[in-house]
PDB file of N, CA, C and O in Angstrom:
ATOM      1  N   MET A   1       0.844  -1.173  -0.056  1.00 93.00           N
ATOM      2  CA  MET A   1       0.045   0.040  -0.017  1.00 93.00           C
ATOM      3  C   MET A   1       0.926   1.234  -0.019  1.00 93.00           C
ATOM      4  O   MET A   1       1.976   1.228   0.673  1.00 93.00           O
ATOM      5  N   ARG A   2       0.478   2.256  -0.717  1.00 96.00           N
ATOM      6  CA  ARG A   2       1.151   3.561  -0.758  1.00 96.00           C
ATOM      7  C   ARG A   2       0.357   4.593   0.078  1.00 96.00           C
ATOM      8  O   ARG A   2      -0.924   4.569  -0.071  1.00 96.00           O
ATOM      9  N   LEU A   3       1.010   5.447   0.735  1.00 97.00           N
ATOM     10  CA  LEU A   3       0.330   6.493   1.536  1.00 97.00           C
ATOM     11  C   LEU A   3       0.892   7.875   1.179  1.00 97.00           C
ATOM     12  O   LEU A   3       1.994   8.017   0.717  1.00 97.00           O
ATOM     13  N   ARG A   4      -0.033   8.856   1.458  1.00 97.00           N
ATOM     14  CA  ARG A   4       0.481  10.246   1.369  1.00 97.00           C
ATOM     15  C   ARG A   4       0.230  10.921   2.714  1.00 97.00           C
ATOM     16  O   ARG A   4      -0.865  10.657   3.288  1.00 97.00           O
ATOM     17  N   VAL A   5       1.146  11.668   3.239  1.00 97.00           N
ATOM     18  CA  VAL A   5       1.023  12.355   4.427  1.00 97.00           C
ATOM     19  C   VAL A   5       1.082  13.832   4.130  1.00 97.00           C
ATOM     20  O   VAL A   5       1.907  14.301   3.349  1.00 97.00           O
ATOM     21  N   GLU A   6       0.113  14.699   4.721  1.00 96.00           N
ATOM     22  CA  GLU A   6       0.178  16.086   4.591  1.00 96.00           C
ATOM     23  C   GLU A   6       0.239  16.635   6.001  1.00 96.00           C
ATOM     24  O   GLU A   6      -0.508  16.071   6.790  1.00 96.00           O
ATOM     25  N   PHE A   7       1.057  17.581   6.325  1.00 96.00           N
ATOM     26  CA  PHE A   7       1.223  18.113   7.669  1.00 96.00           C
ATOM     27  C   PHE A   7       1.631  19.489   7.689  1.00 96.00           C
ATOM     28  O   PHE A   7       2.305  20.038   6.822  1.00 96.00           O
ATOM     29  N   THR A   8       1.395  20.113   8.937  1.00 94.00           N
ATOM     30  CA  THR A   8       1.831  21.457   9.263  1.00 94.00           C
ATOM     31  C   THR A   8       2.201  21.399  10.749  1.00 94.00           C
ATOM     32  O   THR A   8       1.677  20.610  11.443  1.00 94.00           O
ATOM     33  N   THR A   9       3.128  22.290  11.056  1.00 94.00           N
ATOM     34  CA  THR A   9       3.586  22.367  12.487  1.00 94.00           C
ATOM     35  C   THR A   9       3.242  23.842  12.908  1.00 94.00           C
ATOM     36  O   THR A   9       3.372  24.724  12.052  1.00 94.00           O
ATOM     37  N   GLU A  10       3.018  24.052  14.094  1.00 94.00           N
ATOM     38  CA  GLU A  10       2.748  25.406  14.648  1.00 94.00           C
ATOM     39  C   GLU A  10       3.518  25.572  15.956  1.00 94.00           C
ATOM     40  O   GLU A  10       3.769  24.597  16.661  1.00 94.00           O
ATOM     41  N   PRO A  11       3.777  26.752  16.338  1.00 94.00           N
ATOM     42  CA  PRO A  11       3.232  27.994  15.821  1.00 94.00           C
ATOM     43  C   PRO A  11       4.032  28.425  14.516  1.00 94.00           C
ATOM     44  O   PRO A  11       5.157  28.136  14.314  1.00 94.00           O
ATOM     45  N   PHE A  12       3.345  29.202  13.716  1.00 87.00           N
ATOM     46  CA  PHE A  12       3.917  29.903  12.489  1.00 87.00           C
ATOM     47  C   PHE A  12       4.789  30.945  12.754  1.00 87.00           C
ATOM     48  O   PHE A  12       4.606  31.771  13.738  1.00 87.00           O
ATOM     49  N   ASP A  13       5.804  31.156  11.944  1.00 84.00           N
ATOM     50  CA  ASP A  13       6.595  32.340  11.985  1.00 84.00           C
ATOM     51  C   ASP A  13       6.949  32.760  10.561  1.00 84.00           C
ATOM     52  O   ASP A  13       7.693  31.945   9.880  1.00 84.00           O
ATOM     53  N   LEU A  14       6.380  33.777  10.047  1.00 80.00           N
ATOM     54  CA  LEU A  14       6.502  34.159   8.746  1.00 80.00           C
ATOM     55  C   LEU A  14       7.857  34.726   8.424  1.00 80.00           C
ATOM     56  O   LEU A  14       8.285  34.784   7.194  1.00 80.00           O
ATOM     57  N   ASP A  15       8.586  35.137   9.354  1.00 87.00           N
ATOM     58  CA  ASP A  15       9.967  35.808   9.124  1.00 87.00           C
ATOM     59  C   ASP A  15      11.003  34.827   9.070  1.00 87.00           C
ATOM     60  O   ASP A  15      12.062  34.949   8.391  1.00 87.00           O
ATOM     61  N   GLU A  16      10.926  33.767   9.865  1.00 89.00           N
ATOM     62  CA  GLU A  16      12.068  32.708   9.898  1.00 89.00           C
ATOM     63  C   GLU A  16      11.445  31.415  10.311  1.00 89.00           C
ATOM     64  O   GLU A  16      10.515  31.307  11.113  1.00 89.00           O
ATOM     65  N   ALA A  17      11.912  30.316   9.686  1.00 88.00           N
ATOM     66  CA  ALA A  17      11.419  28.995   9.953  1.00 88.00           C
ATOM     67  C   ALA A  17      11.809  28.598  11.417  1.00 88.00           C
ATOM     68  O   ALA A  17      12.947  28.651  11.740  1.00 88.00           O
ATOM     69  N   PRO A  18      10.745  28.312  12.237  1.00 93.00           N
ATOM     70  CA  PRO A  18      11.050  27.901  13.608  1.00 93.00           C
ATOM     71  C   PRO A  18      11.706  26.490  13.653  1.00 93.00           C
ATOM     72  O   PRO A  18      11.655  25.762  12.741  1.00 93.00           O
ATOM     73  N   ALA A  19      12.377  26.275  14.753  1.00 95.00           N
ATOM     74  CA  ALA A  19      13.124  24.991  14.951  1.00 95.00           C
ATOM     75  C   ALA A  19      12.213  23.747  14.724  1.00 95.00           C
ATOM     76  O   ALA A  19      12.657  22.786  14.161  1.00 95.00           O
ATOM     77  N   HIS A  20      10.989  23.809  15.176  1.00 95.00           N
ATOM     78  CA  HIS A  20      10.142  22.597  14.970  1.00 95.00           C
ATOM     79  C   HIS A  20       9.796  22.367  13.492  1.00 95.00           C
ATOM     80  O   HIS A  20       9.733  21.280  13.055  1.00 95.00           O
ATOM     81  N   ALA A  21       9.689  23.434  12.658  1.00 92.00           N
ATOM     82  CA  ALA A  21       9.539  23.300  11.260  1.00 92.00           C
ATOM     83  C   ALA A  21      10.733  22.686  10.599  1.00 92.00           C
ATOM     84  O   ALA A  21      10.652  21.902   9.630  1.00 92.00           O
ATOM     85  N   LEU A  22      11.954  23.212  11.016  1.00 93.00           N
ATOM     86  CA  LEU A  22      13.168  22.614  10.486  1.00 93.00           C
ATOM     87  C   LEU A  22      13.362  21.229  10.755  1.00 93.00           C
ATOM     88  O   LEU A  22      13.860  20.439  10.021  1.00 93.00           O
ATOM     89  N   ALA A  23      12.940  20.794  12.046  1.00 95.00           N
ATOM     90  CA  ALA A  23      13.063  19.503  12.470  1.00 95.00           C
ATOM     91  C   ALA A  23      12.144  18.518  11.549  1.00 95.00           C
ATOM     92  O   ALA A  23      12.540  17.468  11.183  1.00 95.00           O
ATOM     93  N   ALA A  24      10.966  18.959  11.345  1.00 94.00           N
ATOM     94  CA  ALA A  24       9.996  18.250  10.557  1.00 94.00           C
ATOM     95  C   ALA A  24      10.464  18.053   9.135  1.00 94.00           C
ATOM     96  O   ALA A  24      10.460  17.007   8.524  1.00 94.00           O
ATOM     97  N   ARG A  25      11.079  19.166   8.595  1.00 92.00           N
ATOM     98  CA  ARG A  25      11.546  19.152   7.249  1.00 92.00           C
ATOM     99  C   ARG A  25      12.724  18.153   7.206  1.00 92.00           C
ATOM    100  O   ARG A  25      12.812  17.378   6.199  1.00 92.00           O
ATOM    101  N   GLU A  26      13.643  18.144   8.166  1.00 94.00           N
ATOM    102  CA  GLU A  26      14.707  17.236   8.112  1.00 94.00           C
ATOM    103  C   GLU A  26      14.314  15.751   8.035  1.00 94.00           C
ATOM    104  O   GLU A  26      14.770  14.940   7.329  1.00 94.00           O
ATOM    105  N   VAL A  27      13.205  15.432   8.942  1.00 95.00           N
ATOM    106  CA  VAL A  27      12.758  14.106   9.020  1.00 95.00           C
ATOM    107  C   VAL A  27      12.247  13.698   7.694  1.00 95.00           C
ATOM    108  O   VAL A  27      12.546  12.572   7.180  1.00 95.00           O
ATOM    109  N   ILE A  28      11.387  14.511   7.027  1.00 94.00           N
ATOM    110  CA  ILE A  28      10.736  14.182   5.812  1.00 94.00           C
ATOM    111  C   ILE A  28      11.727  14.002   4.643  1.00 94.00           C
ATOM    112  O   ILE A  28      11.757  13.060   3.868  1.00 94.00           O
ATOM    113  N   GLU A  29      12.738  14.929   4.601  1.00 93.00           N
ATOM    114  CA  GLU A  29      13.732  14.933   3.454  1.00 93.00           C
ATOM    115  C   GLU A  29      14.660  13.774   3.598  1.00 93.00           C
ATOM    116  O   GLU A  29      15.204  13.384   2.644  1.00 93.00           O
ATOM    117  N   THR A  30      14.941  13.224   4.876  1.00 94.00           N
ATOM    118  CA  THR A  30      15.874  12.149   5.031  1.00 94.00           C
ATOM    119  C   THR A  30      15.220  10.760   5.096  1.00 94.00           C
ATOM    120  O   THR A  30      15.848   9.731   5.131  1.00 94.00           O
ATOM    121  N   ALA A  31      13.786  10.719   5.167  1.00 95.00           N
ATOM    122  CA  ALA A  31      13.091   9.478   5.307  1.00 95.00           C
ATOM    123  C   ALA A  31      13.110   8.795   3.916  1.00 95.00           C
ATOM    124  O   ALA A  31      13.364   9.446   2.862  1.00 95.00           O
ATOM    125  N   GLU A  32      12.824   7.498   4.046  1.00 93.00           N
ATOM    126  CA  GLU A  32      12.717   6.667   2.853  1.00 93.00           C
ATOM    127  C   GLU A  32      11.327   6.969   2.151  1.00 93.00           C
ATOM    128  O   GLU A  32      10.504   6.023   2.161  1.00 93.00           O
ATOM    129  N   LEU A  33      11.205   8.084   1.588  1.00 96.00           N
ATOM    130  CA  LEU A  33       9.844   8.512   1.018  1.00 96.00           C
ATOM    131  C   LEU A  33      10.219   9.087  -0.397  1.00 96.00           C
ATOM    132  O   LEU A  33      11.302   9.382  -0.739  1.00 96.00           O
ATOM    133  N   ASP A  34       9.187   9.269  -1.206  1.00 89.00           N
ATOM    134  CA  ASP A  34       9.329   9.952  -2.484  1.00 89.00           C
ATOM    135  C   ASP A  34       8.290  10.975  -2.666  1.00 89.00           C
ATOM    136  O   ASP A  34       7.397  11.134  -1.793  1.00 89.00           O
ATOM    137  N   ALA A  35       8.363  11.807  -3.622  1.00 89.00           N
ATOM    138  CA  ALA A  35       7.419  12.887  -3.960  1.00 89.00           C
ATOM    139  C   ALA A  35       7.277  13.855  -2.761  1.00 89.00           C
ATOM    140  O   ALA A  35       6.192  14.251  -2.378  1.00 89.00           O
ATOM    141  N   VAL A  36       8.372  14.195  -2.175  1.00 93.00           N
ATOM    142  CA  VAL A  36       8.357  15.168  -1.015  1.00 93.00           C
ATOM    143  C   VAL A  36       8.182  16.506  -1.564  1.00 93.00           C
ATOM    144  O   VAL A  36       8.924  17.004  -2.444  1.00 93.00           O
ATOM    145  N   ASP A  37       7.308  17.312  -0.849  1.00 91.00           N
ATOM    146  CA  ASP A  37       7.099  18.664  -1.258  1.00 91.00           C
ATOM    147  C   ASP A  37       7.047  19.437   0.054  1.00 91.00           C
ATOM    148  O   ASP A  37       6.030  19.299   0.776  1.00 91.00           O
ATOM    149  N   VAL A  38       7.988  20.218   0.399  1.00 86.00           N
ATOM    150  CA  VAL A  38       8.042  21.007   1.548  1.00 86.00           C
ATOM    151  C   VAL A  38       7.767  22.478   1.223  1.00 86.00           C
ATOM    152  O   VAL A  38       8.437  22.966   0.339  1.00 86.00           O
ATOM    153  N   GLY A  39       6.780  23.116   2.004  1.00 81.00           N
ATOM    154  CA  GLY A  39       6.558  24.506   1.725  1.00 81.00           C
ATOM    155  C   GLY A  39       6.242  25.228   3.003  1.00 81.00           C
ATOM    156  O   GLY A  39       6.215  24.641   4.074  1.00 81.00           O
ATOM    157  N   PRO A  40       6.080  26.604   2.921  1.00 73.00           N
ATOM    158  CA  PRO A  40       5.891  27.334   4.148  1.00 73.00           C
ATOM    159  C   PRO A  40       4.555  27.049   4.925  1.00 73.00           C
ATOM    160  O   PRO A  40       4.459  27.319   6.101  1.00 73.00           O
ATOM    161  N   PHE A  41       3.531  26.659   4.234  1.00 76.00           N
ATOM    162  CA  PHE A  41       2.194  26.404   4.837  1.00 76.00           C
ATOM    163  C   PHE A  41       1.696  25.006   4.809  1.00 76.00           C
ATOM    164  O   PHE A  41       0.611  24.806   5.254  1.00 76.00           O
ATOM    165  N   GLY A  42       2.458  24.114   4.254  1.00 85.00           N
ATOM    166  CA  GLY A  42       2.058  22.759   4.215  1.00 85.00           C
ATOM    167  C   GLY A  42       3.142  21.966   3.632  1.00 85.00           C
ATOM    168  O   GLY A  42       3.934  22.425   2.848  1.00 85.00           O
ATOM    169  N   ASN A  43       3.117  20.660   3.955  1.00 93.00           N
ATOM    170  CA  ASN A  43       4.118  19.719   3.460  1.00 93.00           C
ATOM    171  C   ASN A  43       3.407  18.441   3.012  1.00 93.00           C
ATOM    172  O   ASN A  43       2.518  18.040   3.781  1.00 93.00           O
ATOM    173  N   THR A  44       3.994  17.844   2.021  1.00 95.00           N
ATOM    174  CA  THR A  44       3.491  16.510   1.662  1.00 95.00           C
ATOM    175  C   THR A  44       4.542  15.469   1.291  1.00 95.00           C
ATOM    176  O   THR A  44       5.582  15.992   0.911  1.00 95.00           O
ATOM    177  N   ALA A  45       4.201  14.275   1.493  1.00 96.00           N
ATOM    178  CA  ALA A  45       5.242  13.201   1.014  1.00 96.00           C
ATOM    179  C   ALA A  45       4.495  11.981   0.757  1.00 96.00           C
ATOM    180  O   ALA A  45       3.428  11.733   1.318  1.00 96.00           O
ATOM    181  N   GLU A  46       5.017  11.173  -0.089  1.00 97.00           N
ATOM    182  CA  GLU A  46       4.396   9.869  -0.400  1.00 97.00           C
ATOM    183  C   GLU A  46       5.388   8.773  -0.252  1.00 97.00           C
ATOM    184  O   GLU A  46       6.547   8.972  -0.387  1.00 97.00           O
ATOM    185  N   GLY A  47       4.853   7.626  -0.054  1.00 97.00           N
ATOM    186  CA  GLY A  47       5.817   6.440   0.117  1.00 97.00           C
ATOM    187  C   GLY A  47       5.035   5.151   0.508  1.00 97.00           C
ATOM    188  O   GLY A  47       3.808   5.141   0.625  1.00 97.00           O
ATOM    189  N   SER A  48       5.844   4.147   0.844  1.00 96.00           N
ATOM    190  CA  SER A  48       5.265   2.875   1.377  1.00 96.00           C
ATOM    191  C   SER A  48       4.566   3.058   2.737  1.00 96.00           C
ATOM    192  O   SER A  48       4.852   4.120   3.352  1.00 96.00           O
ATOM    193  N   THR A  49       3.768   2.225   3.125  1.00 96.00           N
ATOM    194  CA  THR A  49       3.080   2.284   4.364  1.00 96.00           C
ATOM    195  C   THR A  49       4.195   2.345   5.480  1.00 96.00           C
ATOM    196  O   THR A  49       4.122   3.302   6.378  1.00 96.00           O
ATOM    197  N   ASP A  50       5.162   1.538   5.519  1.00 97.00           N
ATOM    198  CA  ASP A  50       6.121   1.523   6.540  1.00 97.00           C
ATOM    199  C   ASP A  50       6.955   2.815   6.491  1.00 97.00           C
ATOM    200  O   ASP A  50       7.218   3.372   7.521  1.00 97.00           O
ATOM    201  N   GLY A  51       7.279   3.276   5.340  1.00 97.00           N
ATOM    202  CA  GLY A  51       8.062   4.495   5.180  1.00 97.00           C
ATOM    203  C   GLY A  51       7.315   5.745   5.763  1.00 97.00           C
ATOM    204  O   GLY A  51       7.858   6.491   6.519  1.00 97.00           O
ATOM    205  N   VAL A  52       6.052   5.854   5.384  1.00 97.00           N
ATOM    206  CA  VAL A  52       5.299   6.989   5.856  1.00 97.00           C
ATOM    207  C   VAL A  52       4.995   6.829   7.338  1.00 97.00           C
ATOM    208  O   VAL A  52       5.194   7.869   8.070  1.00 97.00           O
ATOM    209  N   LEU A  53       4.614   5.752   7.881  1.00 97.00           N
ATOM    210  CA  LEU A  53       4.328   5.636   9.279  1.00 97.00           C
ATOM    211  C   LEU A  53       5.616   5.822  10.189  1.00 97.00           C
ATOM    212  O   LEU A  53       5.499   6.478  11.228  1.00 97.00           O
ATOM    213  N   GLU A  54       6.772   5.348   9.676  1.00 97.00           N
ATOM    214  CA  GLU A  54       7.930   5.604  10.492  1.00 97.00           C
ATOM    215  C   GLU A  54       8.286   7.038  10.424  1.00 97.00           C
ATOM    216  O   GLU A  54       8.674   7.632  11.437  1.00 97.00           O
ATOM    217  N   ALA A  55       8.107   7.659   9.310  1.00 97.00           N
ATOM    218  CA  ALA A  55       8.441   9.136   9.166  1.00 97.00           C
ATOM    219  C   ALA A  55       7.533   9.913  10.095  1.00 97.00           C
ATOM    220  O   ALA A  55       7.916  10.857  10.742  1.00 97.00           O
ATOM    221  N   VAL A  56       6.203   9.653  10.114  1.00 97.00           N
ATOM    222  CA  VAL A  56       5.204  10.270  10.888  1.00 97.00           C
ATOM    223  C   VAL A  56       5.551  10.194  12.398  1.00 97.00           C
ATOM    224  O   VAL A  56       5.495  11.197  13.181  1.00 97.00           O
ATOM    225  N   ASP A  57       5.929   8.977  12.867  1.00 98.00           N
ATOM    226  CA  ASP A  57       6.360   8.862  14.257  1.00 98.00           C
ATOM    227  C   ASP A  57       7.562   9.643  14.597  1.00 98.00           C
ATOM    228  O   ASP A  57       7.464  10.336  15.588  1.00 98.00           O
ATOM    229  N   THR A  58       8.551   9.695  13.824  1.00 97.00           N
ATOM    230  CA  THR A  58       9.712  10.466  13.992  1.00 97.00           C
ATOM    231  C   THR A  58       9.465  11.985  13.901  1.00 97.00           C
ATOM    232  O   THR A  58       9.880  12.764  14.753  1.00 97.00           O
ATOM    233  N   LEU A  59       8.641  12.310  13.012  1.00 97.00           N
ATOM    234  CA  LEU A  59       8.159  13.746  12.775  1.00 97.00           C
ATOM    235  C   LEU A  59       7.503  14.289  13.995  1.00 97.00           C
ATOM    236  O   LEU A  59       7.898  15.414  14.551  1.00 97.00           O
ATOM    237  N   LEU A  60       6.550  13.446  14.529  1.00 97.00           N
ATOM    238  CA  LEU A  60       5.790  13.945  15.701  1.00 97.00           C
ATOM    239  C   LEU A  60       6.820  14.113  16.902  1.00 97.00           C
ATOM    240  O   LEU A  60       6.788  15.128  17.569  1.00 97.00           O
ATOM    241  N   ARG A  61       7.649  13.140  17.102  1.00 98.00           N
ATOM    242  CA  ARG A  61       8.519  13.241  18.267  1.00 98.00           C
ATOM    243  C   ARG A  61       9.480  14.434  18.205  1.00 98.00           C
ATOM    244  O   ARG A  61       9.691  15.129  19.136  1.00 98.00           O
ATOM    245  N   LYS A  62      10.175  14.488  17.070  1.00 98.00           N
ATOM    246  CA  LYS A  62      11.202  15.574  16.893  1.00 98.00           C
ATOM    247  C   LYS A  62      10.655  16.981  16.796  1.00 98.00           C
ATOM    248  O   LYS A  62      11.138  17.936  17.326  1.00 98.00           O
ATOM    249  N   SER A  63       9.446  17.082  16.172  1.00 97.00           N
ATOM    250  CA  SER A  63       8.815  18.411  16.068  1.00 97.00           C
ATOM    251  C   SER A  63       8.382  18.925  17.551  1.00 97.00           C
ATOM    252  O   SER A  63       8.512  20.059  17.864  1.00 97.00           O
ATOM    253  N   LEU A  64       7.751  17.918  18.262  1.00 98.00           N
ATOM    254  CA  LEU A  64       7.381  18.337  19.571  1.00 98.00           C
ATOM    255  C   LEU A  64       8.585  18.718  20.487  1.00 98.00           C
ATOM    256  O   LEU A  64       8.546  19.670  21.287  1.00 98.00           O
ATOM    257  N   GLU A  65       9.666  17.894  20.448  1.00 98.00           N
ATOM    258  CA  GLU A  65      10.779  18.155  21.202  1.00 98.00           C
ATOM    259  C   GLU A  65      11.443  19.476  20.818  1.00 98.00           C
ATOM    260  O   GLU A  65      12.098  20.239  21.593  1.00 98.00           O
ATOM    261  N   ALA A  66      11.234  19.925  19.527  1.00 97.00           N
ATOM    262  CA  ALA A  66      11.709  21.178  19.085  1.00 97.00           C
ATOM    263  C   ALA A  66      10.837  22.417  19.226  1.00 97.00           C
ATOM    264  O   ALA A  66      11.166  23.500  18.813  1.00 97.00           O
ATOM    265  N   GLY A  67       9.759  22.230  19.933  1.00 97.00           N
ATOM    266  CA  GLY A  67       8.918  23.362  20.351  1.00 97.00           C
ATOM    267  C   GLY A  67       7.540  23.457  19.644  1.00 97.00           C
ATOM    268  O   GLY A  67       6.797  24.422  19.888  1.00 97.00           O
ATOM    269  N   ALA A  68       7.171  22.454  18.795  1.00 97.00           N
ATOM    270  CA  ALA A  68       5.892  22.557  18.157  1.00 97.00           C
ATOM    271  C   ALA A  68       4.828  22.530  19.315  1.00 97.00           C
ATOM    272  O   ALA A  68       4.842  21.731  20.272  1.00 97.00           O
ATOM    273  N   THR A  69       3.751  23.355  19.123  1.00 97.00           N
ATOM    274  CA  THR A  69       2.684  23.288  20.102  1.00 97.00           C
ATOM    275  C   THR A  69       1.468  22.656  19.464  1.00 97.00           C
ATOM    276  O   THR A  69       0.411  22.345  20.155  1.00 97.00           O
ATOM    277  N   ARG A  70       1.495  22.558  18.152  1.00 97.00           N
ATOM    278  CA  ARG A  70       0.323  21.817  17.433  1.00 97.00           C
ATOM    279  C   ARG A  70       0.925  21.269  16.109  1.00 97.00           C
ATOM    280  O   ARG A  70       1.689  21.914  15.429  1.00 97.00           O
ATOM    281  N   ILE A  71       0.543  20.075  15.816  1.00 96.00           N
ATOM    282  CA  ILE A  71       0.937  19.368  14.550  1.00 96.00           C
ATOM    283  C   ILE A  71      -0.396  18.770  13.934  1.00 96.00           C
ATOM    284  O   ILE A  71      -1.105  18.042  14.539  1.00 96.00           O
ATOM    285  N   SER A  72      -0.718  19.253  12.751  1.00 96.00           N
ATOM    286  CA  SER A  72      -1.879  18.820  12.053  1.00 96.00           C
ATOM    287  C   SER A  72      -1.398  17.929  10.896  1.00 96.00           C
ATOM    288  O   SER A  72      -0.532  18.261  10.192  1.00 96.00           O
ATOM    289  N   LEU A  73      -2.023  16.762  10.825  1.00 95.00           N
ATOM    290  CA  LEU A  73      -1.610  15.844   9.747  1.00 95.00           C
ATOM    291  C   LEU A  73      -2.746  15.041   9.207  1.00 95.00           C
ATOM    292  O   LEU A  73      -3.697  14.805  10.054  1.00 95.00           O
ATOM    293  N   GLN A  74      -2.614  14.582   8.014  1.00 97.00           N
ATOM    294  CA  GLN A  74      -3.594  13.730   7.375  1.00 97.00           C
ATOM    295  C   GLN A  74      -2.875  12.758   6.576  1.00 97.00           C
ATOM    296  O   GLN A  74      -1.886  12.951   5.885  1.00 97.00           O
ATOM    297  N   VAL A  75      -3.277  11.475   6.769  1.00 97.00           N
ATOM    298  CA  VAL A  75      -2.701  10.361   6.058  1.00 97.00           C
ATOM    299  C   VAL A  75      -3.725   9.790   5.114  1.00 97.00           C
ATOM    300  O   VAL A  75      -4.835   9.490   5.634  1.00 97.00           O
ATOM    301  N   SER A  76      -3.407   9.582   3.854  1.00 97.00           N
ATOM    302  CA  SER A  76      -4.309   9.054   2.836  1.00 97.00           C
ATOM    303  C   SER A  76      -3.715   7.871   2.136  1.00 97.00           C
ATOM    304  O   SER A  76      -2.548   7.868   1.780  1.00 97.00           O
ATOM    305  N   VAL A  77      -4.581   6.910   1.916  1.00 97.00           N
ATOM    306  CA  VAL A  77      -4.212   5.791   1.015  1.00 97.00           C
ATOM    307  C   VAL A  77      -4.285   6.286  -0.415  1.00 97.00           C
ATOM    308  O   VAL A  77      -5.326   6.717  -0.876  1.00 97.00           O
ATOM    309  N   ILE A  78      -3.186   6.145  -1.161  1.00 95.00           N
ATOM    310  CA  ILE A  78      -3.226   6.521  -2.587  1.00 95.00           C
ATOM    311  C   ILE A  78      -2.951   5.346  -3.605  1.00 95.00           C
ATOM    312  O   ILE A  78      -3.028   5.517  -4.758  1.00 95.00           O
ATOM    313  N   GLY A  79      -2.689   4.143  -3.048  1.00 81.00           N
ATOM    314  CA  GLY A  79      -2.548   3.032  -3.950  1.00 81.00           C
ATOM    315  C   GLY A  79      -2.179   1.803  -3.070  1.00 81.00           C
ATOM    316  O   GLY A  79      -1.773   1.870  -1.953  1.00 81.00           O
ATOM    317  N   ASP A  80      -2.333   0.632  -3.778  1.00 76.00           N
ATOM    318  CA  ASP A  80      -1.920  -0.603  -3.072  1.00 76.00           C
ATOM    319  C   ASP A  80      -0.666  -1.191  -3.470  1.00 76.00           C
ATOM    320  O   ASP A  80      -0.380  -2.316  -3.093  1.00 76.00           O
ATOM    321  N   GLY A  81       0.049  -0.420  -4.219  1.00 60.00           N
ATOM    322  CA  GLY A  81       1.343  -0.991  -4.705  1.00 60.00           C
ATOM    323  C   GLY A  81       1.348  -1.760  -5.957  1.00 60.00           C
ATOM    324  O   GLY A  81       2.330  -2.079  -6.544  1.00 60.00           O
ATOM    325  N   ASN A  82       0.157  -2.070  -6.450  1.00 63.00           N
ATOM    326  CA  ASN A  82      -0.027  -2.821  -7.717  1.00 63.00           C
ATOM    327  C   ASN A  82      -0.778  -2.010  -8.703  1.00 63.00           C
ATOM    328  O   ASN A  82      -1.356  -2.534  -9.664  1.00 63.00           O
ATOM    329  N   GLY A  83      -0.652  -0.687  -8.618  1.00 55.00           N
ATOM    330  CA  GLY A  83      -1.293   0.180  -9.577  1.00 55.00           C
ATOM    331  C   GLY A  83      -2.770   0.502  -9.301  1.00 55.00           C
ATOM    332  O   GLY A  83      -3.300   1.174 -10.045  1.00 55.00           O
ATOM    333  N   GLU A  84      -3.238  -0.034  -8.266  1.00 53.00           N
ATOM    334  CA  GLU A  84      -4.658   0.206  -7.867  1.00 53.00           C
ATOM    335  C   GLU A  84      -4.568   1.335  -6.784  1.00 53.00           C
ATOM    336  O   GLU A  84      -3.870   1.244  -5.848  1.00 53.00           O
ATOM    337  N   GLY A  85      -5.370   2.336  -6.966  1.00 52.00           N
ATOM    338  CA  GLY A  85      -5.286   3.487  -6.046  1.00 52.00           C
ATOM    339  C   GLY A  85      -6.609   3.777  -5.347  1.00 52.00           C
ATOM    340  O   GLY A  85      -7.649   3.207  -5.578  1.00 52.00           O
ATOM    341  N   GLY A  86      -6.387   4.551  -4.342  1.00 50.00           N
ATOM    342  CA  GLY A  86      -7.543   5.027  -3.507  1.00 50.00           C
ATOM    343  C   GLY A  86      -7.837   6.459  -3.654  1.00 50.00           C
ATOM    344  O   GLY A  86      -8.332   7.139  -2.770  1.00 50.00           O
ATOM    345  N   ARG A  87      -7.481   7.080  -4.877  1.00 46.00           N
ATOM    346  CA  ARG A  87      -7.737   8.479  -5.037  1.00 46.00           C
ATOM    347  C   ARG A  87      -9.080   8.783  -5.346  1.00 46.00           C
ATOM    348  O   ARG A  87      -9.824   8.167  -5.862  1.00 46.00           O
TER     349      ARG A  87
END
């Protein structure tokens, strides 16, 4: 199965990326995922079930440790690995 995760961390700072946002970005960019898109108001990544779930666990832990007060995320099934999707 393939999954997509979409997430944001708060509090926002429009002048400079806060430590929790940098921590989340590092987790996603170094995880075994593909189709990573990191932006100022939302982030997405896709990958295998194990890859996404491991990244989400690490992202939550590291972002909270770095000062996030809220993390919003959504995980969606986008395929079963055999070309069949849940879009």
